[in-house]
C-alpha cells in the first residue's frame, strides 16, 4: 500500500483526526476507534512500515520507541503493576487491517489467554 493511501499515515499527518494521547520523535499514539478494552491505544511509528515482515535492522530504535511509549502510558494510567497487554498483528490472518505497523496497548480489564 502506498503511504499516500495509508490511514495511519493520514492520521500522522493530521489529515484525519484522532485522539492523540502520546507522541515522541519516533511514534504517535491515539485511542482506538473500536476499543477492545477500557484502555485501547494504538502506537504507530512516524515512519511508514507496512508489516513486521518489513522491519529492518535500521528500524530497531523506531520499533523500540513503540514499546517504550506503551510502557510509559501504562505507568501513567496506573496499569504497570496490575497488568496490560501489547500486541502487534502481522498480515490479514492475524487480524492486521491497516498495513502500517502498530502496537495495541490493552488494559483496564482482565485479559484472558488465549486471546481471540
Coordinates of N, CA and C in Angstrom, one line a residue, residues 14-67:
X14 N -2.1 14.5 10.2 CA -3.1 15.4 10.6 C -4.3 15.6 9.6
X15 N -4.3 14.7 8.6 CA -5.4 14.7 7.6 C -6.6 14.1 8.1
X16 N -6.5 13.2 9.1 CA -7.7 12.5 9.7 C -7.5 12.7 11.2
X17 N -8.6 13.2 11.8 CA -8.5 13.4 13.3 C -8.4 12.1 14.1
X18 N -7.7 12.2 15.2 CA -7.6 11.1 16.2 C -7.3 11.7 17.5
X19 N -7.7 11.0 18.6 CA -7.5 11.4 19.9 C -6.1 11.0 20.3
X20 N -5.1 11.9 20.1 CA -3.7 11.6 20.4 C -3.5 11.6 21.9
X21 N -2.8 10.6 22.4 CA -2.6 10.5 23.9 C -1.1 10.5 24.2
X22 N -0.3 10.3 23.2 CA 1.2 10.2 23.4 C 1.9 10.5 22.1
X23 N 3.0 11.1 22.2 CA 3.9 11.2 21.0 C 5.3 11.6 21.4
X24 N 6.2 11.1 20.6 CA 7.6 11.5 20.7 C 8.2 11.6 19.3
X25 N 9.5 11.7 19.2 CA 10.1 11.9 17.9 C 9.9 10.8 16.9
X26 N 9.7 9.6 17.4 CA 9.6 8.4 16.6 C 8.2 7.8 16.4
X27 N 7.3 8.1 17.4 CA 6.0 7.5 17.4 C 4.9 8.4 17.8
X28 N 3.7 8.0 17.5 CA 2.4 8.7 17.8 C 1.5 7.6 18.3
X29 N 0.7 8.0 19.4 CA -0.3 7.1 19.9 C -1.6 7.7 20.0
X30 N -2.7 7.0 19.7 CA -4.0 7.5 19.8 C -5.0 6.4 20.2
X31 N -6.2 6.9 20.7 CA -7.2 5.9 21.1 C -7.7 5.2 19.9
X32 N -8.0 3.9 20.1 CA -8.5 3.0 19.0 C -10.0 3.4 18.9
X33 N -10.5 3.5 17.7 CA -11.9 3.8 17.4 C -12.9 2.7 17.7
X34 N -12.4 1.5 17.9 CA -13.1 0.3 18.2 C -12.5 -0.4 19.3
X35 N -12.5 0.2 20.5 CA -11.8 -0.4 21.7 C -12.2 -1.8 22.1
X36 N -11.2 -2.6 22.4 CA -11.5 -4.0 22.9 C -11.3 -4.1 24.4
X37 N -10.9 -3.0 25.0 CA -10.7 -2.9 26.5 C -10.9 -1.5 26.9
X38 N -11.1 -1.2 28.2 CA -11.3 0.2 28.6 C -10.2 1.1 28.1
X39 N -9.0 0.6 28.1 CA -7.9 1.3 27.5 C -7.4 0.5 26.3
X40 N -7.5 1.2 25.1 CA -7.1 0.5 23.9 C -6.4 1.7 23.1
X41 N -5.1 1.7 23.1 CA -4.4 2.7 22.4 C -3.5 2.1 21.3
X42 N -3.4 2.7 20.2 CA -2.5 2.3 19.1 C -1.3 3.1 19.0
X43 N -0.1 2.5 19.0 CA 1.2 3.2 18.9 C 1.7 2.9 17.5
X44 N 1.9 4.0 16.7 CA 2.4 3.8 15.4 C 3.7 4.5 15.2
X45 N 4.6 4.0 14.4 CA 5.8 4.7 14.1 C 5.5 5.8 13.1
X46 N 6.2 6.9 13.2 CA 6.0 8.0 12.3 C 6.5 7.6 10.9
X47 N 7.4 6.7 10.9 CA 7.9 6.1 9.6 C 6.9 5.0 9.1
X48 N 6.6 5.1 7.9 CA 5.6 4.0 7.3 C 6.4 2.7 7.2
X49 N 5.9 1.7 7.9 CA 6.4 0.3 7.8 C 5.2 -0.5 7.7
X50 N 5.0 -1.2 6.6 CA 3.7 -1.9 6.3 C 3.4 -3.1 7.3
X51 N 4.4 -4.0 7.5 CA 4.2 -5.1 8.4 C 5.4 -5.4 9.2
X52 N 5.3 -6.3 10.1 CA 6.5 -6.7 10.9 C 7.5 -7.3 9.9
X53 N 7.1 -7.9 8.9 CA 8.0 -8.5 7.9 C 8.9 -7.5 7.2
X54 N 8.5 -6.2 7.2 CA 9.2 -5.1 6.6 C 10.2 -4.4 7.5
X55 N 10.2 -4.8 8.8 CA 11.1 -4.1 9.7 C 12.5 -4.5 9.4
X56 N 13.4 -3.5 9.4 CA 14.8 -3.8 9.1 C 15.7 -3.5 10.3
X57 N 16.9 -3.8 10.3 CA 17.8 -3.6 11.5 C 17.9 -2.1 11.7
X58 N 17.7 -1.3 10.7 CA 17.7 0.2 10.9 C 16.5 0.7 11.6
X59 N 15.5 -0.1 11.7 CA 14.2 0.3 12.4 C 14.2 -0.1 13.9
X60 N 15.3 -0.6 14.4 CA 15.3 -1.1 15.8 C 14.8 0.0 16.8
X61 N 15.4 1.2 16.7 CA 15.0 2.3 17.6 C 13.6 2.7 17.4
X62 N 13.2 2.8 16.2 CA 11.8 3.2 15.9 C 10.8 2.2 16.5
X63 N 11.0 0.9 16.3 CA 10.1 -0.1 16.9 C 10.2 -0.1 18.4
X64 N 11.4 0.0 18.9 CA 11.6 0.1 20.4 C 10.9 1.3 21.0
X65 N 10.8 2.4 20.3 CA 10.0 3.5 20.8 C 8.6 3.2 21.0
X66 N 8.0 2.3 20.2 CA 6.6 2.0 20.4 C 6.4 1.3 21.8
X67 N 7.3 0.4 22.1 CA 7.2 -0.3 23.4 C 7.5 0.6 24.6

